[in-house]
PDB file of C-alpha atoms in Angstrom:
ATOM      1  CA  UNK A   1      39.477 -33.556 -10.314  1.00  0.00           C
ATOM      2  CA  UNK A   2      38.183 -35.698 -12.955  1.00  0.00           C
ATOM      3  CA  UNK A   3      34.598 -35.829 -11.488  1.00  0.00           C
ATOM      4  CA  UNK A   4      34.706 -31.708 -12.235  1.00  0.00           C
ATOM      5  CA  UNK A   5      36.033 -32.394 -15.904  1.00  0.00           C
ATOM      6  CA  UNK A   6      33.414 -35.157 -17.019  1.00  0.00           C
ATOM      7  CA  UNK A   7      30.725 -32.684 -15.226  1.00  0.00           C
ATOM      8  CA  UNK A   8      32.023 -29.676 -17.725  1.00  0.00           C
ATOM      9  CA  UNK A   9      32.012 -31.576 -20.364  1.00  0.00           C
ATOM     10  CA  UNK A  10      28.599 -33.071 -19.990  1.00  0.00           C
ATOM     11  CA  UNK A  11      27.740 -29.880 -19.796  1.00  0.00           C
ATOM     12  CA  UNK A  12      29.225 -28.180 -22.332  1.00  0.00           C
ATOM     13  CA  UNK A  13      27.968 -31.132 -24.760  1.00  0.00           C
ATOM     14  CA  UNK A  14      24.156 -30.523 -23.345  1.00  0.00           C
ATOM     15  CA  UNK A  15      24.471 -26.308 -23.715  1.00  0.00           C
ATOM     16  CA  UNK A  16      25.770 -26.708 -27.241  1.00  0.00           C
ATOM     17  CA  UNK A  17      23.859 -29.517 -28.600  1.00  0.00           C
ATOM     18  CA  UNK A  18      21.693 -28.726 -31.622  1.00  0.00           C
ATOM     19  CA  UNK A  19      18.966 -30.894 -30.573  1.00  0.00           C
ATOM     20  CA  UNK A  20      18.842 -29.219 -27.441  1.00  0.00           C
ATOM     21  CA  UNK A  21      19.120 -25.514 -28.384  1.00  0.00           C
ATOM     22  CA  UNK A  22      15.610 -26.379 -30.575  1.00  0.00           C
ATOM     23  CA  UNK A  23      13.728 -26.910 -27.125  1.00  0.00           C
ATOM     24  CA  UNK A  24      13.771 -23.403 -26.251  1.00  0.00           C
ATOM     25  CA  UNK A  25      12.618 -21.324 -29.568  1.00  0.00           C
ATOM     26  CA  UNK A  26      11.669 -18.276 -27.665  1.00  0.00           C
ATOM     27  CA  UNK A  27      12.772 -14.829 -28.381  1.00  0.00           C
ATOM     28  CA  UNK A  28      15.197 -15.262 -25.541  1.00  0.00           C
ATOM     29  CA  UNK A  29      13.701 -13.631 -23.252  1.00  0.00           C
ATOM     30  CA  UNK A  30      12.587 -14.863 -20.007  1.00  0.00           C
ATOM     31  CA  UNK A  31       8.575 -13.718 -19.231  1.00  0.00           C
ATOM     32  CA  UNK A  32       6.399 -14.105 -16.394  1.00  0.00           C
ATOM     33  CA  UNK A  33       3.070 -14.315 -16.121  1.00  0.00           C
ATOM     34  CA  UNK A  34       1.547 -13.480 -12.284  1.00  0.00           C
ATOM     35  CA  UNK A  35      -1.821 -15.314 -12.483  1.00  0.00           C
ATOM     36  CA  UNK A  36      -3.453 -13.140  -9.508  1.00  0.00           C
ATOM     37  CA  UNK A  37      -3.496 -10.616 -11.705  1.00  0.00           C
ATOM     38  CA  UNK A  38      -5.869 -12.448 -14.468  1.00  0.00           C
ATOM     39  CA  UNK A  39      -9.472 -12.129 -13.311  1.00  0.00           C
ATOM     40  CA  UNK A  40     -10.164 -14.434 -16.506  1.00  0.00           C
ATOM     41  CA  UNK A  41      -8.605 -17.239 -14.385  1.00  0.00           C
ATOM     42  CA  UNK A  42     -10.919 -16.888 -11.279  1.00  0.00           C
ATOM     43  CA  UNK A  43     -11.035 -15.611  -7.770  1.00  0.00           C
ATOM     44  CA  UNK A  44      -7.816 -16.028  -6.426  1.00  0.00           C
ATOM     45  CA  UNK A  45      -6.399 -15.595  -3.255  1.00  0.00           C
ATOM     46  CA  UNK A  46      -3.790 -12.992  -2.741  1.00  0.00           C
ATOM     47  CA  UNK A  47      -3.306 -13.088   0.835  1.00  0.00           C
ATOM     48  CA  UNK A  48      -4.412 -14.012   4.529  1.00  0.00           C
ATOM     49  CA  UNK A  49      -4.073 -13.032   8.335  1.00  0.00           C
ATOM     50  CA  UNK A  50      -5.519 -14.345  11.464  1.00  0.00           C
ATOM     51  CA  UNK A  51      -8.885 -12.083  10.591  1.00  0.00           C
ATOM     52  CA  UNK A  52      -9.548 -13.579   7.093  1.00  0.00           C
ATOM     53  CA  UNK A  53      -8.491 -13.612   3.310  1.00  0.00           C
ATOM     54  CA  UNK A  54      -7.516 -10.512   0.736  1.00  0.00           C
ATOM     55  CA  UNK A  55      -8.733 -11.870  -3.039  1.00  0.00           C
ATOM     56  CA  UNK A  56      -7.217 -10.689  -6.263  1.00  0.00           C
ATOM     57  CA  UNK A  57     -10.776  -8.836  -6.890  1.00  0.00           C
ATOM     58  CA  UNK A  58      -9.876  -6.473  -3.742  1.00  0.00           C
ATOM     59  CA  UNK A  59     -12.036  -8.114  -1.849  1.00  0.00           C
ATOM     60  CA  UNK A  60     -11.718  -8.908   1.693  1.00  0.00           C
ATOM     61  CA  UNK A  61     -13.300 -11.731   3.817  1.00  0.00           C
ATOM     62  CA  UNK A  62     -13.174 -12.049   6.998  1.00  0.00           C
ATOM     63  CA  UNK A  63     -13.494 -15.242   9.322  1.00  0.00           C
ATOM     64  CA  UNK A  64     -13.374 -18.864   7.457  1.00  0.00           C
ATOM     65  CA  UNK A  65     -14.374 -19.297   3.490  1.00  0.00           C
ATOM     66  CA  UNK A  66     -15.869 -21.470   1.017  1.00  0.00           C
ATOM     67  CA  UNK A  67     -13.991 -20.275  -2.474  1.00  0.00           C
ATOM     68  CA  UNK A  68     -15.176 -20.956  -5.699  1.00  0.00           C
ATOM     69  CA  UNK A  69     -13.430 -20.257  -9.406  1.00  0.00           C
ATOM     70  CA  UNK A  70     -15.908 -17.028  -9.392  1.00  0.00           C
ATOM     71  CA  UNK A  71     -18.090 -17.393  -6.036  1.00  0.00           C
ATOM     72  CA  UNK A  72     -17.394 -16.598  -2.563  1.00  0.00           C
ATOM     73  CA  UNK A  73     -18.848 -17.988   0.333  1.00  0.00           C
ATOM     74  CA  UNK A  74     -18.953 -17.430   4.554  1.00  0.00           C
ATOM     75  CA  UNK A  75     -18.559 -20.549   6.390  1.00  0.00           C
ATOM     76  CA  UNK A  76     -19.821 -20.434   9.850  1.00  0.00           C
ATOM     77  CA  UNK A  77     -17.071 -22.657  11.814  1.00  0.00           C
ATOM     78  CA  UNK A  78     -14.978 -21.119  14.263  1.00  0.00           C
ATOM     79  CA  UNK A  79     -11.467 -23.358  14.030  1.00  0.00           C
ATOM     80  CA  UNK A  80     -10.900 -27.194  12.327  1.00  0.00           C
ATOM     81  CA  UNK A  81     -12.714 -28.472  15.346  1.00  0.00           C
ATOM     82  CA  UNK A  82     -15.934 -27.412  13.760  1.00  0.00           C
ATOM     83  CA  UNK A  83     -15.364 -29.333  10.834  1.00  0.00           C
ATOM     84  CA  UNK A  84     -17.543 -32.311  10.387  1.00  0.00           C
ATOM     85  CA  UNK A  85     -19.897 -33.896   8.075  1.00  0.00           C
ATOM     86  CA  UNK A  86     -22.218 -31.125   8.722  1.00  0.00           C
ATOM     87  CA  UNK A  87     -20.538 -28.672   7.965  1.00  0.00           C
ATOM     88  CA  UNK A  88     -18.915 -30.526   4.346  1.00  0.00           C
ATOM     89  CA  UNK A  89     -23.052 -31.118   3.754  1.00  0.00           C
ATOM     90  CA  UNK A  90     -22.746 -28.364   0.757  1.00  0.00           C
ATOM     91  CA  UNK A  91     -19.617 -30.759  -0.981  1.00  0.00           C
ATOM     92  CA  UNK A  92     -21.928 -33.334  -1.437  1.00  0.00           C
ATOM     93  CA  UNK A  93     -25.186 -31.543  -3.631  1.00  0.00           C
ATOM     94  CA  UNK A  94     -22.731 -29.613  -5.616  1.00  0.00           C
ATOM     95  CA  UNK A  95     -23.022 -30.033  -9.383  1.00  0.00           C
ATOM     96  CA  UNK A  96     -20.926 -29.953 -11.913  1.00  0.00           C
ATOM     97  CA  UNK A  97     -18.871 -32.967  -9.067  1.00  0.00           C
ATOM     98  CA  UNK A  98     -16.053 -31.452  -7.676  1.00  0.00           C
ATOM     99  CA  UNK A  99     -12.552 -32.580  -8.422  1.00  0.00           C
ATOM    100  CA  UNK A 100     -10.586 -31.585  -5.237  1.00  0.00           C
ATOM    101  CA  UNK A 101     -11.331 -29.982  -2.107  1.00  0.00           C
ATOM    102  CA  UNK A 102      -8.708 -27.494  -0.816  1.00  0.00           C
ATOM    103  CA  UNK A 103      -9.003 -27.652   2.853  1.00  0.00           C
ATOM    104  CA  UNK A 104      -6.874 -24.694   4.793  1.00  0.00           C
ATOM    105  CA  UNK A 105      -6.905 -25.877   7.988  1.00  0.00           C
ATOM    106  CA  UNK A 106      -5.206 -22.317   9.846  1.00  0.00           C
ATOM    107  CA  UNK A 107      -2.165 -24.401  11.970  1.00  0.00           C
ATOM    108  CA  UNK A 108      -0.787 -27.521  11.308  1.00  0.00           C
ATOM    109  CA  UNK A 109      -2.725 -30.352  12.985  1.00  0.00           C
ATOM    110  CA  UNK A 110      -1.916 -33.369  14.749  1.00  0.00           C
ATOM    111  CA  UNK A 111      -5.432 -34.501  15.480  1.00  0.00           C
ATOM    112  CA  UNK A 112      -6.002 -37.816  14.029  1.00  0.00           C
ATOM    113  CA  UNK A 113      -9.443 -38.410  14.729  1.00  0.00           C
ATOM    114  CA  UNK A 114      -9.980 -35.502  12.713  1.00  0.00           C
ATOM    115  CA  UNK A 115      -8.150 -37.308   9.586  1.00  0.00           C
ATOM    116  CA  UNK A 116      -9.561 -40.818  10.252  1.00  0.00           C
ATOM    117  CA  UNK A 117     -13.553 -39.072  10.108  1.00  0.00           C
ATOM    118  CA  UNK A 118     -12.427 -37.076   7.501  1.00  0.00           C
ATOM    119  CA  UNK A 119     -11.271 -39.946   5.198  1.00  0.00           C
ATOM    120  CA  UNK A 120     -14.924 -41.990   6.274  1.00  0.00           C
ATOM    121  CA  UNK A 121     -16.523 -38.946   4.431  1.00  0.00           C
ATOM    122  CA  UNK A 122     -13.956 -38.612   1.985  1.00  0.00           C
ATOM    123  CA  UNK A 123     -14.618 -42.023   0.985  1.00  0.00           C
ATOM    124  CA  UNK A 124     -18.347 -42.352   1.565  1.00  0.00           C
ATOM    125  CA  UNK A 125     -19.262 -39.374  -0.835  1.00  0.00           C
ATOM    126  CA  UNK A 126     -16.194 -40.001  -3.278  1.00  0.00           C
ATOM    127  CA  UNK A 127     -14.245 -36.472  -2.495  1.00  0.00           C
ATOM    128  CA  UNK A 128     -10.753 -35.526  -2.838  1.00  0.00           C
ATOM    129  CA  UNK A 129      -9.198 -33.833  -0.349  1.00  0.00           C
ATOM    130  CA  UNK A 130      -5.931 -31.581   0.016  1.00  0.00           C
ATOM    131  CA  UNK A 131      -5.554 -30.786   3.611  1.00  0.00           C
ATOM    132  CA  UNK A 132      -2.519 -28.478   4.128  1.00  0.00           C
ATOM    133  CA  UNK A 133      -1.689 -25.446   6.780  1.00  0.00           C
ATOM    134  CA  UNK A 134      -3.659 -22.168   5.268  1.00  0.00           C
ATOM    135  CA  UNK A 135       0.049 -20.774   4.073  1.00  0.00           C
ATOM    136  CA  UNK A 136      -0.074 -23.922   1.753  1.00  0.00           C
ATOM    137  CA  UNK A 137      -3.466 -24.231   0.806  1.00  0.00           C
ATOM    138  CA  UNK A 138      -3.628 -20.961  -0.937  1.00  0.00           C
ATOM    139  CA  UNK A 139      -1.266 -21.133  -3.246  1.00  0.00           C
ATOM    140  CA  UNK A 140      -2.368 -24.609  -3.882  1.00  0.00           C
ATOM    141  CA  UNK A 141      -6.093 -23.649  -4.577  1.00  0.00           C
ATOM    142  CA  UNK A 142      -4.582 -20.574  -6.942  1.00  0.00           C
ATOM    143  CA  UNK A 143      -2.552 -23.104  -8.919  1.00  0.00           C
ATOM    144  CA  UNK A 144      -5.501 -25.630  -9.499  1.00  0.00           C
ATOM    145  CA  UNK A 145      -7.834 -22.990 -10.358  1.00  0.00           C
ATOM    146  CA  UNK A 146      -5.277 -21.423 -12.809  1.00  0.00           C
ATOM    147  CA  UNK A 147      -5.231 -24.672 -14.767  1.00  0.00           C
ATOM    148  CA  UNK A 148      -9.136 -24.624 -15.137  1.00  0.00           C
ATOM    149  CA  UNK A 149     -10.091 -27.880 -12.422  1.00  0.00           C
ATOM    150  CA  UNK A 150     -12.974 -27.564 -10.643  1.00  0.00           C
ATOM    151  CA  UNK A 151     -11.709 -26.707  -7.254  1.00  0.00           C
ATOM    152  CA  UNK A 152     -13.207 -25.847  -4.046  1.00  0.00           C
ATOM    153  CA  UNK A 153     -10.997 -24.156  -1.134  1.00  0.00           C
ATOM    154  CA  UNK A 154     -12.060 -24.433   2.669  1.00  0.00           C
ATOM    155  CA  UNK A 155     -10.070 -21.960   4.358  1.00  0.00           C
ATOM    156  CA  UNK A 156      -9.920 -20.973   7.806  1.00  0.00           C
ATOM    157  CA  UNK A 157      -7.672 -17.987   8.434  1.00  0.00           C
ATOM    158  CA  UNK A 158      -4.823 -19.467  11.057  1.00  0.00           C
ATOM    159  CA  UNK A 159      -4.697 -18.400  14.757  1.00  0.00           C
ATOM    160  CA  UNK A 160      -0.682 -17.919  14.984  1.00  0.00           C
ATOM    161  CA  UNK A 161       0.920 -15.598  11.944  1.00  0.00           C
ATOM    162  CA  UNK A 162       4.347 -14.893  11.719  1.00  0.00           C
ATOM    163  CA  UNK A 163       5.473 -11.370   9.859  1.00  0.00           C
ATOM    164  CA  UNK A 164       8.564 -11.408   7.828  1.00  0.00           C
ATOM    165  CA  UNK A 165      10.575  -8.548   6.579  1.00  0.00           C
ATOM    166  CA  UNK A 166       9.093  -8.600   2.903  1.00  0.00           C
ATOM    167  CA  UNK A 167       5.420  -8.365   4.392  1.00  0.00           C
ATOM    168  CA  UNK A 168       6.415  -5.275   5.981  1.00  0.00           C
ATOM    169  CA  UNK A 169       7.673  -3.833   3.377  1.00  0.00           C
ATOM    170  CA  UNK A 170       4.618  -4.719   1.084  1.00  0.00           C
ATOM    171  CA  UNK A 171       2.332  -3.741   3.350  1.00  0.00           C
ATOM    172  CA  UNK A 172       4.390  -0.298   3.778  1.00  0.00           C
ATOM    173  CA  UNK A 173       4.890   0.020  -0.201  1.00  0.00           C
ATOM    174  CA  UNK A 174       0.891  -0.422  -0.337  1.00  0.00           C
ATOM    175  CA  UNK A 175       0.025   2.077   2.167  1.00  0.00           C
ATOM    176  CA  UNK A 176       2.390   4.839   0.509  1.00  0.00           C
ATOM    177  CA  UNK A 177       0.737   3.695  -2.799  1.00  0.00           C
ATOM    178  CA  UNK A 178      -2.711   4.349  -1.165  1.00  0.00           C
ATOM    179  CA  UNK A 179      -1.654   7.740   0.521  1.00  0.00           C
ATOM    180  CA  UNK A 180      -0.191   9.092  -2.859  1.00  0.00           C
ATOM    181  CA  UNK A 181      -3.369   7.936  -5.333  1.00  0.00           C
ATOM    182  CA  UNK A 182      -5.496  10.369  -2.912  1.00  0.00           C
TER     183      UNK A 182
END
């Protein structure tokens, strides 16, 4: 019982404090800004399946990709398998340096070898790397492109895709959108 008192009035001192009613000098109104909707901030990526990626310029790619702030690329691997110092060769001539790699890898992975080589190259050629599920890795890459870093993403579309109830019903509210623009 006196916990919940000191609480309310640490509170009630914080939400009526002068010098903390100056930190917020907006109109009062809350605003939000959806960045995948700003083609000054880049290519962005608005969605993904098991085939391949949907980008906030309506385009589609399908199979694995190399994403750029403005560029698109195809990269021919088939799964995280086919990931090697090959197939990273392009990280290593690009100029202006990059500052972080993105890499989607489709599933989580438990492959450590995979890591371990990965961290050799990492290392050898002085890369970053973010290496997170696909579902991760594409917010991720929108976010760090949004703030203006010069970020690469390595996506491979994952194999296993689970549907929720608010995909449906985009993918149903886009469809009737399509159907009643025609």
């Amino acid at each position: 019982m006196l916990a919940r008192q000191i609480y309310r009035n640490v509170i009630r001192y914080f939400s009526r404090s002068p010098q903390y009613l100056k930190v917020y000098e907006g109109e009062g109104k809350t605003t939000l800004h959806i960045m995948n909707k700003d083609e000054e901030l880049g290519l962005m990526i608005n969605g993904y399946s098991q085939a391949g990626f949907r980008l906030n310029n309506n385009m589609t790619v399908l199979g694995p990709m190399i994403i750029f702030s403005r560029s698109v690329l195809a990269w021919n691997i088939d799964d995280i398998t086919d990931v090697t110092e090959d197939s990273l060769c392009l990280f290593k001539i690009l100029e202006p340096k990059i500052d972080i790699i993105v890499l989607g890898t489709g599933d989580k992975i438990d492959n450590h070898n995979f890591f371990k080589n990965l961290l050799v190259f990492s290392k050898k050629h002085r890369i970053s790397f973010e290496i997170l599920p696909t579902e991760a890795a594409c917010p991720t890459f929108n976010f760090l492109n949004a703030e203006g870093r010069n970020v690469v993403g390595a996506m491979i579309p994952p194999q296993t895709f689970t549907y929720t109830e608010d995909d449906e019903l985009t993918t149903k509210l886009r469809y009737q959108n399509l159907y009643e623009n025609n």
